[in-house]
């Protein structure tokens, strides 16, 4: 029985498919994998290390910062900044972009990430995740926030790490979606889900029904429709975007965090949550919409811009959008 395909080997095989490749991207991604392994180690023992619970500070959005949020953010920055492949980074936890220290060479990529999404679940041992997106920049030496404000179509790579019953890394570079599972005894990610495709429709819907009093009429009508007789839908909502997305990616279904009267622009972040997951789901045959248009066509106006997100199986997203766009009766 041959040893499974490691992520390291897979990346090098992918690189060989691009003979003109400099190897910079492969090296950048390898640094990202190292950060993922470190965060996984810390998440797995969070209850023991005295690092659960709030850090006593708030992030740019006024949200309680959990200690593991800070640690994950620091792990990413420290692991990624000296590789010489990045010009700058942007994190959900940091107000402004993070320029790579002048001591280190600058590369031609910028990394956007949510270091530990789902932080409210950290203390109760429910799955959390890291989400990342990589863009190319023309001149690594003069990067500004404007270099990050690109539509999702310009991503060169997107992925997530899910710290669930196992730690999985799922990513795309535009050549399909591939999933790798970490074997902690070896310290390697092994290919476990080659060329993931989302079912064209599903039986799962994910939405926080606690917000239903704020929903706009189109959302009310859509949810009523899929809960009506004749539809065998089931509700699943973890409250961790990566966990909810990953389950629906594999089983089919739809996740909705729509605009409502409370979150008029939606709650989730465009650049480092919606865009990377939209790239993945479209590569897997699914769809991702704001409710009015394709997520990956939105031209960002600001780094931490929020967006409505309707994402999952293509037929389900199209049906939901038809309701959300319906003229108000
Ligand atoms: P709500 C977690 O805080 C998060 O950013 C996503 O991971 C998740 O999908 C969403 O917020 C949950 O939000 O309002 O349902 O608790």
Coordinates of C-alpha atoms and ligand atoms in Angstrom, one line a residue:
X1 CA 0.0 0.0 0.0
X2 CA 1.9 3.1 -1.2
X3 CA 2.1 6.0 1.2
X4 CA -0.6 8.6 0.5
X5 CA 0.0 11.8 -1.5
X6 CA 1.2 14.5 0.9
X7 CA 0.3 18.1 0.4
X8 CA 4.0 18.9 -0.1
X9 CA 4.3 16.4 -2.9
X10 CA 1.0 17.5 -4.4
X11 CA 2.1 21.2 -4.5
X12 CA 5.4 20.2 -6.2
X13 CA 3.4 18.1 -8.8
X14 CA 1.2 21.1 -9.4
X15 CA 4.2 23.3 -9.8
X16 CA 5.6 20.9 -12.5
X17 CA 2.5 21.6 -14.5
X18 CA 3.6 25.2 -14.9
X19 CA 7.2 24.8 -16.2
X20 CA 7.7 28.6 -16.1
X21 CA 6.9 28.7 -12.4
X22 CA 9.5 30.3 -10.2
X23 CA 8.5 28.1 -7.2
X24 CA 7.6 31.2 -5.2
X25 CA 4.0 30.3 -4.9
X26 CA 4.8 26.8 -3.8
X27 CA 7.1 28.1 -1.1
X28 CA 4.6 30.7 0.0
X29 CA 1.9 28.0 0.3
X30 CA 4.3 25.8 2.3
X31 CA 4.8 28.6 4.8
X32 CA 1.0 28.8 5.1
X33 CA 0.8 25.1 5.7
X34 CA 3.3 25.5 8.5
X35 CA 1.1 28.2 10.1
X36 CA -1.9 25.9 9.8
X37 CA -0.1 23.1 11.6
X38 CA 0.9 25.4 14.5
X39 CA -2.6 26.8 14.8
X40 CA -4.1 23.3 14.7
X41 CA -1.7 22.2 17.5
X42 CA -2.8 25.2 19.7
X43 CA -6.5 24.8 18.9
X44 CA -6.3 21.1 19.8
X45 CA -5.1 21.9 23.3
X46 CA -6.8 25.2 23.8
X47 CA -8.6 24.1 27.0
X48 CA -5.3 23.2 28.7
X49 CA -3.1 26.1 27.8
X50 CA -5.1 28.7 29.6
X51 CA -5.6 30.4 26.2
X52 CA -9.4 30.0 25.9
X53 CA -11.6 32.9 26.8
X54 CA -11.6 36.5 25.8
X55 CA -8.3 38.4 25.6
X56 CA -9.9 41.5 27.1
X57 CA -9.5 43.5 23.9
X58 CA -11.8 44.2 20.9
X59 CA -10.9 43.9 17.2
X60 CA -11.5 46.4 14.5
X61 CA -15.2 45.5 14.4
X62 CA -15.7 46.0 18.1
X63 CA -15.9 42.3 18.7
X64 CA -14.5 40.5 21.7
X65 CA -11.0 39.1 20.7
X66 CA -10.5 35.6 22.0
X67 CA -7.0 34.7 23.1
X68 CA -6.7 32.0 20.3
X69 CA -7.7 34.7 17.8
X70 CA -4.7 36.7 18.8
X71 CA -2.4 33.7 18.8
X72 CA -3.6 32.5 15.4
X73 CA -3.2 36.0 14.0
X74 CA 0.4 36.2 15.4
X75 CA 1.2 32.7 14.1
X76 CA 0.2 33.7 10.6
X77 CA 2.1 36.9 10.6
X78 CA 5.3 35.5 12.1
X79 CA 5.3 32.4 9.9
X80 CA 4.5 34.3 6.6
X81 CA 6.4 37.5 6.8
X82 CA 10.0 36.4 6.4
X83 CA 9.5 33.9 3.5
X84 CA 10.2 36.6 0.9
X85 CA 7.1 35.7 -1.1
X86 CA 4.7 38.3 0.3
X87 CA 4.6 42.1 -0.1
X88 CA 1.9 42.6 2.6
X89 CA -0.9 40.9 4.5
X90 CA -4.4 41.8 5.7
X91 CA -6.1 40.2 8.7
X92 CA -9.6 40.4 10.1
X93 CA -7.9 41.1 13.4
X94 CA -5.9 44.1 12.2
X95 CA -7.2 47.6 11.3
X96 CA -4.7 48.2 8.5
X97 CA -2.6 46.1 6.1
X98 CA 0.6 44.6 7.5
X99 CA 3.6 45.5 5.5
X100 CA 6.3 42.9 5.4
X101 CA 9.2 44.0 7.6
X102 CA 11.9 45.8 5.6
X103 CA 14.5 43.3 6.8
X104 CA 12.9 40.6 4.6
X105 CA 12.7 40.5 0.8
X106 CA 9.3 41.4 -0.6
X107 CA 7.4 39.1 -3.0
X108 CA 4.7 39.6 -5.5
X109 CA 1.7 38.3 -3.6
X110 CA -0.5 39.6 -0.8
X111 CA -2.3 37.4 1.7
X112 CA -5.7 38.1 3.2
X113 CA -6.9 35.9 6.1
X114 CA -9.3 35.4 8.9
X115 CA -7.0 33.7 11.3
X116 CA -9.6 32.0 13.4
X117 CA -13.2 32.3 12.2
X118 CA -16.0 31.2 14.5
X119 CA -14.3 32.5 17.6
X120 CA -17.5 32.5 19.6
X121 CA -17.3 28.7 19.4
X122 CA -13.8 28.4 20.7
X123 CA -14.7 28.1 24.4
X124 CA -17.3 25.4 23.8
X125 CA -15.0 23.1 21.7
X126 CA -17.0 23.5 18.5
X127 CA -15.2 23.5 15.1
X128 CA -13.5 26.8 14.1
X129 CA -11.6 27.6 10.9
X130 CA -9.0 29.7 9.1
X131 CA -9.9 31.3 5.7
X132 CA -7.3 32.7 3.3
X133 CA -7.1 34.4 -0.1
X134 CA -4.0 35.2 -2.2
X135 CA -3.8 38.0 -4.8
X136 CA -0.8 38.9 -7.0
X137 CA 0.5 42.5 -7.0
X138 CA 2.4 44.2 -9.8
X139 CA 5.0 45.8 -7.6
X140 CA 5.8 44.3 -4.2
X141 CA 7.7 47.3 -3.2
X142 CA 4.9 49.8 -3.2
X143 CA 1.8 48.0 -1.9
X144 CA -1.1 50.0 -0.5
X145 CA -4.5 49.0 0.8
X146 CA -5.8 49.6 -2.8
X147 CA -3.8 46.5 -3.9
X148 CA -6.1 44.4 -1.7
X149 CA -9.4 45.9 -3.1
X150 CA -9.7 43.5 -6.0
X151 CA -12.8 41.5 -7.1
X152 CA -12.7 37.8 -6.1
X153 CA -12.2 36.9 -9.7
X154 CA -8.6 38.1 -9.4
X155 CA -7.7 35.6 -6.6
X156 CA -4.8 33.3 -7.6
X157 CA -5.5 31.0 -4.6
X158 CA -8.1 30.6 -1.9
X159 CA -8.7 28.0 0.9
X160 CA -9.5 27.2 4.4
X161 CA -8.4 25.1 7.3
X162 CA -11.1 23.4 9.3
X163 CA -10.2 22.5 12.9
X164 CA -12.9 19.9 13.2
X165 CA -13.0 16.2 14.2
X166 CA -9.8 16.2 12.1
X167 CA -7.9 19.1 10.7
X168 CA -8.5 19.6 7.0
X169 CA -7.0 22.0 4.5
X170 CA -9.1 22.7 1.4
X171 CA -7.9 24.9 -1.4
X172 CA -8.1 25.9 -5.1
X173 CA -5.8 27.7 -7.5
X174 CA -8.4 27.6 -10.2
X175 CA -7.6 23.9 -11.2
X176 CA -10.3 22.2 -9.1
X177 CA -10.8 21.9 -5.3
X178 CA -8.7 19.5 -3.3
X179 CA -8.9 18.5 0.4
X180 CA -6.1 17.3 2.7
X181 CA -6.4 15.8 6.1
X182 CA -3.7 16.3 8.8
X183 CA -2.1 13.2 10.3
X184 CA -0.8 14.7 13.5
X185 CA 1.4 11.6 14.2
X186 CA 3.3 12.4 11.1
X187 CA 2.8 16.2 10.9
X188 CA 1.8 15.9 7.3
X189 CA -1.4 16.7 5.4
X190 CA -2.4 13.8 3.1
X191 CA -4.7 14.1 0.1
X192 CA -8.1 12.8 1.2
X193 CA -10.6 14.6 -1.1
X194 CA -9.4 14.9 -4.7
X195 CA -11.3 17.3 -7.1
X196 CA -14.2 18.0 -4.8
X197 CA -17.5 18.7 -6.6
X198 CA -20.6 20.1 -4.7
X199 CA -23.9 18.3 -5.6
X200 CA -26.0 20.4 -8.0
X201 CA -28.7 20.6 -5.2
X202 CA -28.9 19.5 -1.6
X203 CA -31.2 18.8 1.3
X204 CA -29.4 21.1 3.9
X205 CA -30.1 24.7 4.5
X206 CA -28.0 26.8 6.9
X207 CA -29.3 30.1 8.3
X208 CA -29.5 31.6 11.7
X209 CA -33.3 31.5 12.3
X210 CA -32.8 33.6 15.4
X211 CA -32.6 36.6 13.0
X212 CA -35.9 35.8 11.3
X213 CA -37.6 38.9 12.9
X214 CA -35.1 41.0 10.9
X215 CA -35.4 39.2 7.6
X216 CA -36.6 41.0 4.5
X217 CA -39.7 39.6 2.7
X218 CA -37.7 37.6 0.1
X219 CA -35.8 35.7 2.8
X220 CA -39.0 34.9 4.7
X221 CA -40.7 33.6 1.5
X222 CA -37.7 31.5 0.5
X223 CA -37.3 29.9 3.9
X224 CA -41.1 29.3 4.1
X225 CA -40.9 27.7 0.7
X226 CA -38.1 25.2 1.5
X227 CA -39.7 24.3 4.8
X228 CA -43.0 23.6 3.1
X229 CA -44.4 20.2 2.4
X230 CA -42.9 18.3 -0.5
X231 CA -39.4 19.5 0.3
X232 CA -37.3 17.2 2.5
X233 CA -34.9 19.9 3.7
X234 CA -33.0 19.7 7.0
X235 CA -31.6 22.5 9.0
X236 CA -27.9 22.5 10.0
X237 CA -26.3 25.6 11.6
X238 CA -23.0 25.4 13.5
X239 CA -22.4 29.2 13.7
X240 CA -18.8 28.6 12.3
X241 CA -18.8 29.6 8.7
X242 CA -16.0 27.2 7.7
X243 CA -17.8 24.2 9.3
X244 CA -21.2 25.1 7.8
X245 CA -19.6 25.7 4.4
X246 CA -17.5 22.5 4.4
X247 CA -20.4 20.3 5.3
X248 CA -22.5 21.8 2.5
X249 CA -19.6 21.6 0.0
X250 CA -19.4 17.8 0.5
X251 CA -23.1 17.0 1.0
X252 CA -24.8 19.7 -1.0
X253 CA -27.1 22.5 0.2
X254 CA -27.2 26.2 0.9
X255 CA -25.8 28.6 3.5
X256 CA -27.4 32.0 3.8
X257 CA -26.3 35.1 5.7
X258 CA -28.4 37.6 3.8
X259 CA -28.8 41.3 4.2
X260 CA -31.6 42.0 6.8
X261 CA -32.9 44.9 8.7
X262 CA -30.2 44.5 11.4
X263 CA -27.3 43.7 9.1
X264 CA -28.2 45.8 6.1
X265 CA -24.9 44.9 4.3
X266 CA -24.8 41.4 5.7
X267 CA -22.5 40.3 8.5
X268 CA -19.7 38.4 6.8
X269 CA -16.5 39.9 5.3
X270 CA -16.1 40.1 1.5
X271 CA -12.3 40.0 1.1
X272 CA -11.3 37.2 3.5
X273 CA -14.5 35.2 4.0
X274 CA -16.9 35.4 1.1
X275 CA -14.4 35.8 -1.8
X276 CA -12.2 32.8 -0.9
X277 CA -15.2 30.5 -0.3
X278 CA -16.9 31.8 -3.5
X279 CA -13.7 30.8 -5.5
X280 CA -13.8 27.4 -3.9
X281 CA -17.5 26.8 -4.4
X282 CA -17.5 27.9 -8.1
X283 CA -14.5 25.7 -8.8
X284 CA -16.5 22.8 -7.2
X285 CA -19.5 23.6 -9.5
X286 CA -21.5 25.6 -7.1
X287 CA -22.5 29.3 -6.8
X288 CA -22.0 32.3 -4.5
X289 CA -24.2 35.4 -4.6
X290 CA -24.8 38.6 -2.6
X291 CA -28.5 38.1 -3.3
X292 CA -28.2 40.6 -6.2
X293 CA -25.1 39.4 -8.0
X294 CA -22.1 37.1 -8.1
X295 CA -19.9 37.5 -5.1
X296 CA -16.7 37.4 -7.1
X297 CA -17.7 40.4 -9.3
X298 CA -18.1 42.8 -6.3
X299 CA -15.5 45.6 -6.5
X300 CA -14.5 46.2 -2.9
X301 CA -14.5 49.7 -1.5
X302 CA -12.9 48.9 1.9
X303 CA -10.7 46.3 3.5
X304 CA -13.2 45.0 6.0
X305 CA -16.3 45.4 3.8
X306 CA -19.2 43.2 4.8
X307 CA -21.4 41.4 2.3
X308 CA -24.5 39.3 2.2
X309 CA -23.6 35.7 1.4
X310 CA -25.8 33.0 -0.3
X311 CA -23.5 30.1 -1.2
X312 CA -23.7 26.4 -2.0
X313 CA -25.3 24.1 -4.6
X314 CA -26.0 26.0 -7.8
X315 CA -29.7 25.1 -8.1
X316 CA -30.3 26.0 -4.5
X317 CA -28.5 29.4 -4.7
X318 CA -30.3 30.2 -7.9
X319 CA -33.7 29.4 -6.3
X320 CA -32.9 31.5 -3.2
X321 CA -31.7 34.5 -5.3
X322 CA -35.0 34.4 -7.3
X323 CA -36.9 35.0 -4.1
X324 CA -34.4 37.6 -2.7
X325 CA -34.7 39.5 -6.0
X326 CA -38.5 39.1 -6.2
X327 CA -40.3 42.5 -6.1
X328 CA -41.7 43.1 -2.6
X329 CA -45.4 42.0 -2.7
Ligands
LIG1 P1 -24.4 34.5 13.9 C1 -18.6 33.6 13.5 O1 -18.6 34.6 14.4 C2 -19.1 34.1 12.1 O2 -18.2 35.2 11.7 C3 -19.1 33.0 11.1 O3 -18.1 32.1 11.3 C4 -20.5 32.5 11.3 O4 -21.0 31.9 10.0 C5 -21.3 33.7 11.6 O5 -20.4 34.6 12.2 C6 -22.4 33.4 12.7 O6 -23.1 34.6 12.9 O7 -24.9 36.0 13.8 O8 -25.3 33.5 13.3 O9 -23.9 34.1 15.3

